[in-house]
Amino acid sequence: MEIKEIILNILNEIKNGTTPIHTAYNFPLDMWAEFIEYLDDKKYITDVTIYWYGDDDTYYDERVHSVDLTKAKLTTFGENLLLKK
């Protein structure tokens, strides 16, 4: 599956009220967190929470505990991206 296809699938899942999970896309949890953070940074989705182990301020020491997408919503940009597919 190509990256654009994965993005569209995730956005469709959120739009349809389904919570996407990393195992469905064969992503390790840390890669999934980065991917979801990218979608949030691009303003395609909102209300995303990523939980980290530890309290170290250095990025390379942080490990992802979980990614909460239960409250995630599409933004206008996310909706528009789905319309352009």
PDB file of N, CA and C in Angstrom:
ATOM      1  N   MET A   1       0.843  -1.169   0.000  1.00  0.00           N
ATOM      2  CA  MET A   1       0.000   0.000   0.000  1.00  0.00           C
ATOM      3  C   MET A   1       0.896   1.243   0.000  1.00  0.00           C
ATOM      4  N   GLU A   2       0.593   2.186  -0.848  1.00  0.00           N
ATOM      5  CA  GLU A   2       1.365   3.428  -0.916  1.00  0.00           C
ATOM      6  C   GLU A   2       0.942   4.385   0.200  1.00  0.00           C
ATOM      7  N   ILE A   3       1.824   5.330   0.493  1.00  0.00           N
ATOM      8  CA  ILE A   3       1.588   6.273   1.593  1.00  0.00           C
ATOM      9  C   ILE A   3       0.282   7.044   1.400  1.00  0.00           C
ATOM     10  N   LYS A   4       0.037   7.539   0.192  1.00  0.00           N
ATOM     11  CA  LYS A   4      -1.189   8.306  -0.056  1.00  0.00           C
ATOM     12  C   LYS A   4      -2.423   7.448   0.199  1.00  0.00           C
ATOM     13  N   GLU A   5      -2.349   6.190  -0.204  1.00  0.00           N
ATOM     14  CA  GLU A   5      -3.463   5.271   0.001  1.00  0.00           C
ATOM     15  C   GLU A   5      -3.695   5.026   1.503  1.00  0.00           C
ATOM     16  N   ILE A   6      -2.598   4.906   2.257  1.00  0.00           N
ATOM     17  CA  ILE A   6      -2.716   4.722   3.704  1.00  0.00           C
ATOM     18  C   ILE A   6      -3.351   5.950   4.350  1.00  0.00           C
ATOM     19  N   ILE A   7      -2.905   7.134   3.935  1.00  0.00           N
ATOM     20  CA  ILE A   7      -3.476   8.375   4.468  1.00  0.00           C
ATOM     21  C   ILE A   7      -4.970   8.440   4.192  1.00  0.00           C
ATOM     22  N   LEU A   8      -5.362   8.158   2.965  1.00  0.00           N
ATOM     23  CA  LEU A   8      -6.780   8.205   2.607  1.00  0.00           C
ATOM     24  C   LEU A   8      -7.593   7.174   3.390  1.00  0.00           C
ATOM     25  N   ASN A   9      -7.031   5.981   3.584  1.00  0.00           N
ATOM     26  CA  ASN A   9      -7.731   4.953   4.365  1.00  0.00           C
ATOM     27  C   ASN A   9      -7.931   5.391   5.813  1.00  0.00           C
ATOM     28  N   ILE A  10      -6.882   5.962   6.401  1.00  0.00           N
ATOM     29  CA  ILE A  10      -6.982   6.437   7.784  1.00  0.00           C
ATOM     30  C   ILE A  10      -8.017   7.551   7.901  1.00  0.00           C
ATOM     31  N   LEU A  11      -7.989   8.495   6.968  1.00  0.00           N
ATOM     32  CA  LEU A  11      -8.959   9.592   6.991  1.00  0.00           C
ATOM     33  C   LEU A  11     -10.383   9.066   6.805  1.00  0.00           C
ATOM     34  N   ASN A  12     -10.557   8.095   5.931  1.00  0.00           N
ATOM     35  CA  ASN A  12     -11.881   7.492   5.738  1.00  0.00           C
ATOM     36  C   ASN A  12     -12.361   6.784   6.999  1.00  0.00           C
ATOM     37  N   GLU A  13     -11.459   6.079   7.667  1.00  0.00           N
ATOM     38  CA  GLU A  13     -11.837   5.399   8.909  1.00  0.00           C
ATOM     39  C   GLU A  13     -12.322   6.405   9.941  1.00  0.00           C
ATOM     40  N   ILE A  14     -11.576   7.491  10.105  1.00  0.00           N
ATOM     41  CA  ILE A  14     -11.959   8.515  11.076  1.00  0.00           C
ATOM     42  C   ILE A  14     -13.288   9.154  10.675  1.00  0.00           C
ATOM     43  N   LYS A  15     -13.451   9.442   9.397  1.00  0.00           N
ATOM     44  CA  LYS A  15     -14.697  10.049   8.920  1.00  0.00           C
ATOM     45  C   LYS A  15     -15.895   9.138   9.192  1.00  0.00           C
ATOM     46  N   ASN A  16     -15.682   7.817   9.063  1.00  0.00           N
ATOM     47  CA  ASN A  16     -16.758   6.851   9.256  1.00  0.00           C
ATOM     48  C   ASN A  16     -16.953   6.436  10.715  1.00  0.00           C
ATOM     49  N   GLY A  17     -16.201   7.073  11.626  1.00  0.00           N
ATOM     50  CA  GLY A  17     -16.369   6.795  13.041  1.00  0.00           C
ATOM     51  C   GLY A  17     -15.601   5.590  13.545  1.00  0.00           C
ATOM     52  N   THR A  18     -14.703   5.056  12.742  1.00  0.00           N
ATOM     53  CA  THR A  18     -13.873   3.932  13.146  1.00  0.00           C
ATOM     54  C   THR A  18     -12.537   4.462  13.655  1.00  0.00           C
ATOM     55  N   THR A  19     -11.999   3.828  14.680  1.00  0.00           N
ATOM     56  CA  THR A  19     -10.700   4.229  15.202  1.00  0.00           C
ATOM     57  C   THR A  19      -9.615   3.388  14.526  1.00  0.00           C
ATOM     58  N   PRO A  20      -8.759   4.013  13.711  1.00  0.00           N
ATOM     59  CA  PRO A  20      -7.684   3.255  13.059  1.00  0.00           C
ATOM     60  C   PRO A  20      -6.674   2.730  14.082  1.00  0.00           C
ATOM     61  N   ILE A  21      -6.119   1.556  13.808  1.00  0.00           N
ATOM     62  CA  ILE A  21      -5.100   0.989  14.687  1.00  0.00           C
ATOM     63  C   ILE A  21      -3.867   0.613  13.870  1.00  0.00           C
ATOM     64  N   HIS A  22      -2.715   0.692  14.515  1.00  0.00           N
ATOM     65  CA  HIS A  22      -1.452   0.494  13.808  1.00  0.00           C
ATOM     66  C   HIS A  22      -1.285  -0.912  13.243  1.00  0.00           C
ATOM     67  N   THR A  23      -1.847  -1.908  13.886  1.00  0.00           N
ATOM     68  CA  THR A  23      -1.668  -3.279  13.412  1.00  0.00           C
ATOM     69  C   THR A  23      -2.366  -3.522  12.076  1.00  0.00           C
ATOM     70  N   ALA A  24      -3.412  -2.777  11.798  1.00  0.00           N
ATOM     71  CA  ALA A  24      -4.115  -2.921  10.523  1.00  0.00           C
ATOM     72  C   ALA A  24      -3.249  -2.473   9.351  1.00  0.00           C
ATOM     73  N   TYR A  25      -2.272  -1.637   9.626  1.00  0.00           N
ATOM     74  CA  TYR A  25      -1.387  -1.109   8.585  1.00  0.00           C
ATOM     75  C   TYR A  25       0.036  -1.651   8.703  1.00  0.00           C
ATOM     76  N   ASN A  26       0.229  -2.622   9.582  1.00  0.00           N
ATOM     77  CA  ASN A  26       1.540  -3.252   9.804  1.00  0.00           C
ATOM     78  C   ASN A  26       2.622  -2.248  10.180  1.00  0.00           C
ATOM     79  N   PHE A  27       2.259  -1.248  10.988  1.00  0.00           N
ATOM     80  CA  PHE A  27       3.215  -0.260  11.476  1.00  0.00           C
ATOM     81  C   PHE A  27       3.599  -0.619  12.908  1.00  0.00           C
ATOM     82  N   PRO A  28       4.885  -0.532  13.241  1.00  0.00           N
ATOM     83  CA  PRO A  28       5.242  -0.591  14.662  1.00  0.00           C
ATOM     84  C   PRO A  28       4.690   0.665  15.343  1.00  0.00           C
ATOM     85  N   LEU A  29       4.475   0.581  16.631  1.00  0.00           N
ATOM     86  CA  LEU A  29       3.815   1.673  17.356  1.00  0.00           C
ATOM     87  C   LEU A  29       4.545   3.006  17.230  1.00  0.00           C
ATOM     88  N   ASP A  30       5.873   3.002  17.294  1.00  0.00           N
ATOM     89  CA  ASP A  30       6.601   4.266  17.203  1.00  0.00           C
ATOM     90  C   ASP A  30       6.464   4.901  15.814  1.00  0.00           C
ATOM     91  N   MET A  31       6.466   4.079  14.784  1.00  0.00           N
ATOM     92  CA  MET A  31       6.279   4.592  13.420  1.00  0.00           C
ATOM     93  C   MET A  31       4.846   5.101  13.227  1.00  0.00           C
ATOM     94  N   TRP A  32       3.896   4.393  13.819  1.00  0.00           N
ATOM     95  CA  TRP A  32       2.493   4.806  13.769  1.00  0.00           C
ATOM     96  C   TRP A  32       2.324   6.185  14.421  1.00  0.00           C
ATOM     97  N   ALA A  33       2.960   6.381  15.568  1.00  0.00           N
ATOM     98  CA  ALA A  33       2.868   7.663  16.270  1.00  0.00           C
ATOM     99  C   ALA A  33       3.421   8.788  15.405  1.00  0.00           C
ATOM    100  N   GLU A  34       4.544   8.545  14.754  1.00  0.00           N
ATOM    101  CA  GLU A  34       5.125   9.558  13.865  1.00  0.00           C
ATOM    102  C   GLU A  34       4.198   9.854  12.693  1.00  0.00           C
ATOM    103  N   PHE A  35       3.579   8.818  12.150  1.00  0.00           N
ATOM    104  CA  PHE A  35       2.677   8.982  11.017  1.00  0.00           C
ATOM    105  C   PHE A  35       1.439   9.793  11.418  1.00  0.00           C
ATOM    106  N   ILE A  36       0.862   9.450  12.553  1.00  0.00           N
ATOM    107  CA  ILE A  36      -0.319  10.173  13.048  1.00  0.00           C
ATOM    108  C   ILE A  36       0.053  11.608  13.394  1.00  0.00           C
ATOM    109  N   GLU A  37       1.232  11.801  13.973  1.00  0.00           N
ATOM    110  CA  GLU A  37       1.704  13.150  14.289  1.00  0.00           C
ATOM    111  C   GLU A  37       1.859  13.972  13.001  1.00  0.00           C
ATOM    112  N   TYR A  38       2.320  13.334  11.946  1.00  0.00           N
ATOM    113  CA  TYR A  38       2.445  13.991  10.644  1.00  0.00           C
ATOM    114  C   TYR A  38       1.064  14.439  10.144  1.00  0.00           C
ATOM    115  N   LEU A  39       0.061  13.561  10.235  1.00  0.00           N
ATOM    116  CA  LEU A  39      -1.298  13.921   9.798  1.00  0.00           C
ATOM    117  C   LEU A  39      -1.858  15.071  10.624  1.00  0.00           C
ATOM    118  N   ASP A  40      -1.534  15.087  11.910  1.00  0.00           N
ATOM    119  CA  ASP A  40      -1.961  16.176  12.785  1.00  0.00           C
ATOM    120  C   ASP A  40      -1.219  17.467  12.438  1.00  0.00           C
ATOM    121  N   ASP A  41       0.080  17.370  12.195  1.00  0.00           N
ATOM    122  CA  ASP A  41       0.872  18.548  11.820  1.00  0.00           C
ATOM    123  C   ASP A  41       0.407  19.150  10.496  1.00  0.00           C
ATOM    124  N   LYS A  42      -0.008  18.301   9.571  1.00  0.00           N
ATOM    125  CA  LYS A  42      -0.501  18.757   8.261  1.00  0.00           C
ATOM    126  C   LYS A  42      -1.931  19.279   8.346  1.00  0.00           C
ATOM    127  N   LYS A  43      -2.519  19.184   9.540  1.00  0.00           N
ATOM    128  CA  LYS A  43      -3.877  19.672   9.807  1.00  0.00           C
ATOM    129  C   LYS A  43      -4.960  18.875   9.074  1.00  0.00           C
ATOM    130  N   TYR A  44      -4.694  17.582   8.820  1.00  0.00           N
ATOM    131  CA  TYR A  44      -5.715  16.704   8.233  1.00  0.00           C
ATOM    132  C   TYR A  44      -6.653  16.160   9.307  1.00  0.00           C
ATOM    133  N   ILE A  45      -6.111  16.003  10.524  1.00  0.00           N
ATOM    134  CA  ILE A  45      -6.906  15.509  11.644  1.00  0.00           C
ATOM    135  C   ILE A  45      -6.609  16.361  12.876  1.00  0.00           C
ATOM    136  N   THR A  46      -7.482  16.245  13.858  1.00  0.00           N
ATOM    137  CA  THR A  46      -7.321  16.976  15.110  1.00  0.00           C
ATOM    138  C   THR A  46      -7.756  16.086  16.269  1.00  0.00           C
ATOM    139  N   ASP A  47      -7.495  16.514  17.473  1.00  0.00           N
ATOM    140  CA  ASP A  47      -7.849  15.782  18.701  1.00  0.00           C
ATOM    141  C   ASP A  47      -7.154  14.427  18.801  1.00  0.00           C
ATOM    142  N   VAL A  48      -5.875  14.429  18.518  1.00  0.00           N
ATOM    143  CA  VAL A  48      -5.024  13.241  18.613  1.00  0.00           C
ATOM    144  C   VAL A  48      -4.175  13.354  19.872  1.00  0.00           C
ATOM    145  N   THR A  49      -4.015  12.248  20.586  1.00  0.00           N
ATOM    146  CA  THR A  49      -3.152  12.239  21.759  1.00  0.00           C
ATOM    147  C   THR A  49      -2.151  11.098  21.635  1.00  0.00           C
ATOM    148  N   ILE A  50      -0.870  11.426  21.791  1.00  0.00           N
ATOM    149  CA  ILE A  50       0.183  10.422  21.776  1.00  0.00           C
ATOM    150  C   ILE A  50       0.798  10.395  23.167  1.00  0.00           C
ATOM    151  N   TYR A  51       0.813   9.215  23.770  1.00  0.00           N
ATOM    152  CA  TYR A  51       1.363   9.041  25.107  1.00  0.00           C
ATOM    153  C   TYR A  51       2.766   8.454  25.004  1.00  0.00           C
ATOM    154  N   TRP A  52       3.683   9.015  25.798  1.00  0.00           N
ATOM    155  CA  TRP A  52       5.085   8.602  25.780  1.00  0.00           C
ATOM    156  C   TRP A  52       5.467   8.019  27.132  1.00  0.00           C
ATOM    157  N   TYR A  53       6.398   7.077  27.124  1.00  0.00           N
ATOM    158  CA  TYR A  53       7.007   6.589  28.363  1.00  0.00           C
ATOM    159  C   TYR A  53       8.007   7.615  28.843  1.00  0.00           C
ATOM    160  N   GLY A  54       8.199   7.670  30.124  1.00  0.00           N
ATOM    161  CA  GLY A  54       9.264   8.499  30.679  1.00  0.00           C
ATOM    162  C   GLY A  54       8.975   9.978  30.602  1.00  0.00           C
ATOM    163  N   ASP A  55       9.895  10.724  31.167  1.00  0.00           N
ATOM    164  CA  ASP A  55       9.727  12.173  31.199  1.00  0.00           C
ATOM    165  C   ASP A  55      10.988  12.878  30.736  1.00  0.00           C
ATOM    166  N   ASP A  56      11.827  12.181  29.987  1.00  0.00           N
ATOM    167  CA  ASP A  56      13.062  12.763  29.482  1.00  0.00           C
ATOM    168  C   ASP A  56      12.737  13.777  28.390  1.00  0.00           C
ATOM    169  N   ASP A  57      13.419  14.901  28.402  1.00  0.00           N
ATOM    170  CA  ASP A  57      13.168  15.941  27.405  1.00  0.00           C
ATOM    171  C   ASP A  57      13.868  15.701  26.077  1.00  0.00           C
ATOM    172  N   THR A  58      14.733  14.715  26.007  1.00  0.00           N
ATOM    173  CA  THR A  58      15.438  14.444  24.753  1.00  0.00           C
ATOM    174  C   THR A  58      14.632  13.482  23.910  1.00  0.00           C
ATOM    175  N   TYR A  59      14.414  13.818  22.659  1.00  0.00           N
ATOM    176  CA  TYR A  59      13.547  13.050  21.771  1.00  0.00           C
ATOM    177  C   TYR A  59      14.005  11.610  21.607  1.00  0.00           C
ATOM    178  N   TYR A  60      15.310  11.397  21.477  1.00  0.00           N
ATOM    179  CA  TYR A  60      15.799  10.048  21.179  1.00  0.00           C
ATOM    180  C   TYR A  60      15.610   9.076  22.334  1.00  0.00           C
ATOM    181  N   ASP A  61      15.296   9.556  23.507  1.00  0.00           N
ATOM    182  CA  ASP A  61      15.045   8.669  24.635  1.00  0.00           C
ATOM    183  C   ASP A  61      13.563   8.361  24.823  1.00  0.00           C
ATOM    184  N   GLU A  62      12.709   8.983  24.059  1.00  0.00           N
ATOM    185  CA  GLU A  62      11.276   8.795  24.235  1.00  0.00           C
ATOM    186  C   GLU A  62      10.793   7.574  23.459  1.00  0.00           C
ATOM    187  N   ARG A  63       9.904   6.835  24.089  1.00  0.00           N
ATOM    188  CA  ARG A  63       9.265   5.713  23.425  1.00  0.00           C
ATOM    189  C   ARG A  63       7.758   5.895  23.548  1.00  0.00           C
ATOM    190  N   VAL A  64       7.067   5.476  22.538  1.00  0.00           N
ATOM    191  CA  VAL A  64       5.616   5.648  22.498  1.00  0.00           C
ATOM    192  C   VAL A  64       4.949   4.594  23.380  1.00  0.00           C
ATOM    193  N   HIS A  65       4.043   5.047  24.196  1.00  0.00           N
ATOM    194  CA  HIS A  65       3.240   4.144  25.015  1.00  0.00           C
ATOM    195  C   HIS A  65       1.965   3.764  24.269  1.00  0.00           C
ATOM    196  N   SER A  66       1.267   4.767  23.708  1.00  0.00           N
ATOM    197  CA  SER A  66       0.039   4.509  22.954  1.00  0.00           C
ATOM    198  C   SER A  66      -0.358   5.746  22.157  1.00  0.00           C
ATOM    199  N   VAL A  67      -1.223   5.520  21.190  1.00  0.00           N
ATOM    200  CA  VAL A  67      -1.760   6.590  20.358  1.00  0.00           C
ATOM    201  C   VAL A  67      -3.277   6.540  20.495  1.00  0.00           C
ATOM    202  N   ASP A  68      -3.857   7.625  20.967  1.00  0.00           N
ATOM    203  CA  ASP A  68      -5.304   7.682  21.188  1.00  0.00           C
ATOM    204  C   ASP A  68      -5.973   8.460  20.057  1.00  0.00           C
ATOM    205  N   LEU A  69      -6.729   7.732  19.254  1.00  0.00           N
ATOM    206  CA  LEU A  69      -7.465   8.356  18.151  1.00  0.00           C
ATOM    207  C   LEU A  69      -8.975   8.279  18.367  1.00  0.00           C
ATOM    208  N   THR A  70      -9.401   7.961  19.582  1.00  0.00           N
ATOM    209  CA  THR A  70     -10.829   7.795  19.839  1.00  0.00           C
ATOM    210  C   THR A  70     -11.620   9.094  19.676  1.00  0.00           C
ATOM    211  N   LYS A  71     -10.956  10.238  19.858  1.00  0.00           N
ATOM    212  CA  LYS A  71     -11.638  11.525  19.703  1.00  0.00           C
ATOM    213  C   LYS A  71     -11.234  12.242  18.412  1.00  0.00           C
ATOM    214  N   ALA A  72     -10.427  11.573  17.588  1.00  0.00           N
ATOM    215  CA  ALA A  72      -9.903  12.200  16.368  1.00  0.00           C
ATOM    216  C   ALA A  72     -11.033  12.594  15.422  1.00  0.00           C
ATOM    217  N   LYS A  73     -10.838  13.733  14.788  1.00  0.00           N
ATOM    218  CA  LYS A  73     -11.806  14.255  13.816  1.00  0.00           C
ATOM    219  C   LYS A  73     -11.054  14.746  12.594  1.00  0.00           C
ATOM    220  N   LEU A  74     -11.742  14.710  11.474  1.00  0.00           N
ATOM    221  CA  LEU A  74     -11.174  15.292  10.262  1.00  0.00           C
ATOM    222  C   LEU A  74     -11.310  16.803  10.315  1.00  0.00           C
ATOM    223  N   THR A  75     -10.333  17.480   9.785  1.00  0.00           N
ATOM    224  CA  THR A  75     -10.413  18.922   9.627  1.00  0.00           C
ATOM    225  C   THR A  75     -10.957  19.203   8.223  1.00  0.00           C
ATOM    226  N   THR A  76     -11.128  20.459   7.917  1.00  0.00           N
ATOM    227  CA  THR A  76     -11.548  20.840   6.571  1.00  0.00           C
ATOM    228  C   THR A  76     -10.519  20.383   5.545  1.00  0.00           C
ATOM    229  N   PHE A  77      -9.237  20.490   5.905  1.00  0.00           N
ATOM    230  CA  PHE A  77      -8.168  20.035   4.993  1.00  0.00           C
ATOM    231  C   PHE A  77      -8.271  18.531   4.753  1.00  0.00           C
ATOM    232  N   GLY A  78      -8.564  17.768   5.804  1.00  0.00           N
ATOM    233  CA  GLY A  78      -8.724  16.335   5.672  1.00  0.00           C
ATOM    234  C   GLY A  78      -9.913  15.973   4.795  1.00  0.00           C
ATOM    235  N   GLU A  79     -11.012  16.672   4.991  1.00  0.00           N
ATOM    236  CA  GLU A  79     -12.206  16.461   4.158  1.00  0.00           C
ATOM    237  C   GLU A  79     -11.895  16.753   2.695  1.00  0.00           C
ATOM    238  N   ASN A  80     -11.205  17.869   2.453  1.00  0.00           N
ATOM    239  CA  ASN A  80     -10.859  18.244   1.079  1.00  0.00           C
ATOM    240  C   ASN A  80      -9.933  17.235   0.428  1.00  0.00           C
ATOM    241  N   LEU A  81      -9.001  16.672   1.206  1.00  0.00           N
ATOM    242  CA  LEU A  81      -8.102  15.662   0.654  1.00  0.00           C
ATOM    243  C   LEU A  81      -8.888  14.428   0.225  1.00  0.00           C
ATOM    244  N   LEU A  82      -9.883  14.047   1.000  1.00  0.00           N
ATOM    245  CA  LEU A  82     -10.729  12.899   0.627  1.00  0.00           C
ATOM    246  C   LEU A  82     -11.529  13.181  -0.638  1.00  0.00           C
ATOM    247  N   LEU A  83     -11.974  14.412  -0.805  1.00  0.00           N
ATOM    248  CA  LEU A  83     -12.754  14.771  -1.989  1.00  0.00           C
ATOM    249  C   LEU A  83     -11.908  14.755  -3.253  1.00  0.00           C
ATOM    250  N   LYS A  84     -10.600  15.023  -3.118  1.00  0.00           N
ATOM    251  CA  LYS A  84      -9.696  15.083  -4.275  1.00  0.00           C
ATOM    252  C   LYS A  84      -9.243  13.723  -4.749  1.00  0.00           C
ATOM    253  N   LYS A  85      -9.447  12.686  -3.944  1.00  0.00           N
ATOM    254  CA  LYS A  85      -8.930  11.368  -4.318  1.00  0.00           C
ATOM    255  C   LYS A  85      -9.523  10.934  -5.582  1.00  0.00           C
TER     256      LYS A  85
END
